[in-house]
Phi, psi and omega in degrees: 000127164318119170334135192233113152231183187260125195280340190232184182291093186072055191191105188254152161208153218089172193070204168283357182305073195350148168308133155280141172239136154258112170315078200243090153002276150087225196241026164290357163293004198019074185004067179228109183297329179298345175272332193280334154313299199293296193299349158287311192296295174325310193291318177318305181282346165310304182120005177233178259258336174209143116333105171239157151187176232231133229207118172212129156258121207232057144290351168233045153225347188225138166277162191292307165314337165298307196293343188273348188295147083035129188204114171200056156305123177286357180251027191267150187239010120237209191259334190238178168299305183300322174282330174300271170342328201273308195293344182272331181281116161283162213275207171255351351120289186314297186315303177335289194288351168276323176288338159280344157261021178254034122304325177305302224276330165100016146240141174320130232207104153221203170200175173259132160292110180278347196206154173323318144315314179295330210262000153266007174273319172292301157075218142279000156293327194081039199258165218259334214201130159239140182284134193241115167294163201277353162317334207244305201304021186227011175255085189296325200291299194296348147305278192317315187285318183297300207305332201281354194282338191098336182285152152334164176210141177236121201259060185294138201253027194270152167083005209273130115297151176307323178274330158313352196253308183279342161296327196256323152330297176309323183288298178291313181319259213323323164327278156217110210292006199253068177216165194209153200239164193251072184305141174201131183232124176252080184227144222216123326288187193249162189267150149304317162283012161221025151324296191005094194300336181292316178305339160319296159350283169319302164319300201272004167250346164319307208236043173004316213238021158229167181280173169234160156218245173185145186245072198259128144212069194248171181262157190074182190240335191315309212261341172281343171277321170290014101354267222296335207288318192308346187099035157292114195257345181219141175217154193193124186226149190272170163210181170209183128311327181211149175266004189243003182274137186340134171140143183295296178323300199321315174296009182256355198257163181262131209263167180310305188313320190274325188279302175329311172303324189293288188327311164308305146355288163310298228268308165335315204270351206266323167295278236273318194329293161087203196262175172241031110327103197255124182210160166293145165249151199303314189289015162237024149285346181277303221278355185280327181329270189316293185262003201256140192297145163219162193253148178245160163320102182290335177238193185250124184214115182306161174296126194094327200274162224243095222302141164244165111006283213284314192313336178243158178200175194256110168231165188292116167240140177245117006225136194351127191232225205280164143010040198008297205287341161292026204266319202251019146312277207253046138285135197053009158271148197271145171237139208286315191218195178306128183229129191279191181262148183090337183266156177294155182253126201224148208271000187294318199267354178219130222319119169046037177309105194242080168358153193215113201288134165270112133326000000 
């Protein structure tokens, strides 16, 4: 069984453990803490299980010519990268007080460290768990610093090889072992054809002994509810409040209504996932009562004779005799008396009859 450890405080994931869902928030608050408020609250009513968003300082996350390029992006807050970026960051001040209320409020609160800095400001934030975006998973010295901190990690694997994966496996294990990947295509939004959904698979036969999940930025719930039936143990969807306000994210996200479906959604395929033991089951007695099959007489068969084939057939019979699957059973067995045609065969009626125990 995959290893299970606790990503948050008493919120275990892997194993049997129910899916996490992370709300991830990112920067669609368009750098207004009161939306940003709103949007904790939404995920909260929603039903899932954290809050994220994505916390860079970004002077160790950008070079000054990155910050200085020209953005003149219709989803752009400012004239430059940097002015755009500078209107979207929140302080530490900020972080604080969003992280104390989706503690009031009763959700789990992290971000992703975007940059070697950002992820010693979380820290000392105390956040339960960092999220490594997928910008980041091929940056091993920074990974070697993030795994050393001790918190949980949830790894999103986009822009990624497989063997890059095992380079980062290779890295993050020894360290620390309370961690998990991410199937992730970072494309934003994404096509249904290059989801590829299979690589969960691949994950879970690669990385045995960590949970896997999924990082969806496709429109819709569908291919994020077929995630979890595949054995997605962390799930993460971007969301906003409105899909039409300025931002690159925002058409990828999911609007309140919609995060709300998925999460029912979940929890639904996860109550059907179930035992992998296939038996009659109690709720299916009433309808084996009523349609379920016995085998009846096809002829009229005398006292003594010794059962054929051609002598039998199967029908909804009253009242309930052997089996379908005994049919071939009560072949060469004697029967004690008369049997009309049309009647159920019944253990009553035939010779030194010994249950026969199901496995």
């Amino acid at each position: 069984m995959v290893r299970e450890f606790e990503l948050c405080p008493g919120r275990r994931v892997g194993g049997d453990q129910p899916c996490f869902i992370i709300a991830e928030i990112g920067q669609n608050h368009q750098g207004d803490l009161d939306i940003a408020k709103r949007m904790i609250r939404m995920a909260k009513d929603c039903g899932a299980d954290c809050a994220k968003f994505q916390k860079s300082e970004l002077e160790y996350k950008f070079n000054k010519k990155a910050l200085e390029r020209p953005y003149t992006s219709k989803h752009s807050w400012g004239k430059t990268y940097g002015e755009h970026k500078r209107h979207l960051e929140f302080s530490h001040d900020q972080y604080r007080e969003l992280k104390k209320y989706a503690e009031e409020i009763g959700i789990f609160f992290t971000a992703s460290g975007m940059d070697e800095m950002a992820v010693e400001f979380l820290h000392e934030l105390d956040v339960p768990f960092f999220k490594v975006g997928s910008g980041d998973t091929n940056n091993f010295p920074y990974l070697e610093k993030t795994a050393k901190k001790g918190r949980p990690m949830v790894i999103s694997s986009g822009m990624q090889s497989m063997n890059t994966m095992h380079q980062v496996y290779q890295i993050v294990k020894p360290i620390n072992p309370n961690f998990c990947f991410l199937q992730c295509t970072s494309a934003y939004p994404l096509q249904p054809e290059d989801v590829n959904l299979r690589v969960i698979s691949a994950y879970q036969s690669a990385f045995p002994d960590i949970p896997i999940g999924y990082s969806g930025h496709e429109t819709g719930i569908a291919i994020s509810v077929a995630a979890v039936a595949m054995g997605a143990k962390v799930l993460e969807r971007h969301v906003t409040l409105d899909k039409t306000w300025k931002g690159s994210d925002h058409q990828a996200s999911l609007e309140p209504n919609e995060l709300a479906e998925l999460v029912k959604a979940i929890r639904t395929v996860e109550k059907a996932m179930g035992s992998p033991i296939k038996q009659l089951l109690p709720c299916e007695m009433a309808c084996n009562e009523k349609l379920g099959k016995s085998v009846v007489a096809k002829v009229a068969i005398p006292e003594g004779a010794i059962l054929t084939l051609d002598m039998l057939t199967v029908k909804v019979g009253e009242p309930k005799g052997f089996p379908p699957e005994s049919i071939f059973d009560l072949v060469g067995q004697k029967v004690k008396k008369n049997i009309e045609e049309d009647e159920t065969i019944t253990e009553q009626v035939v010779e030194n009859h010994v249950k026969k125990v199901k496995c």
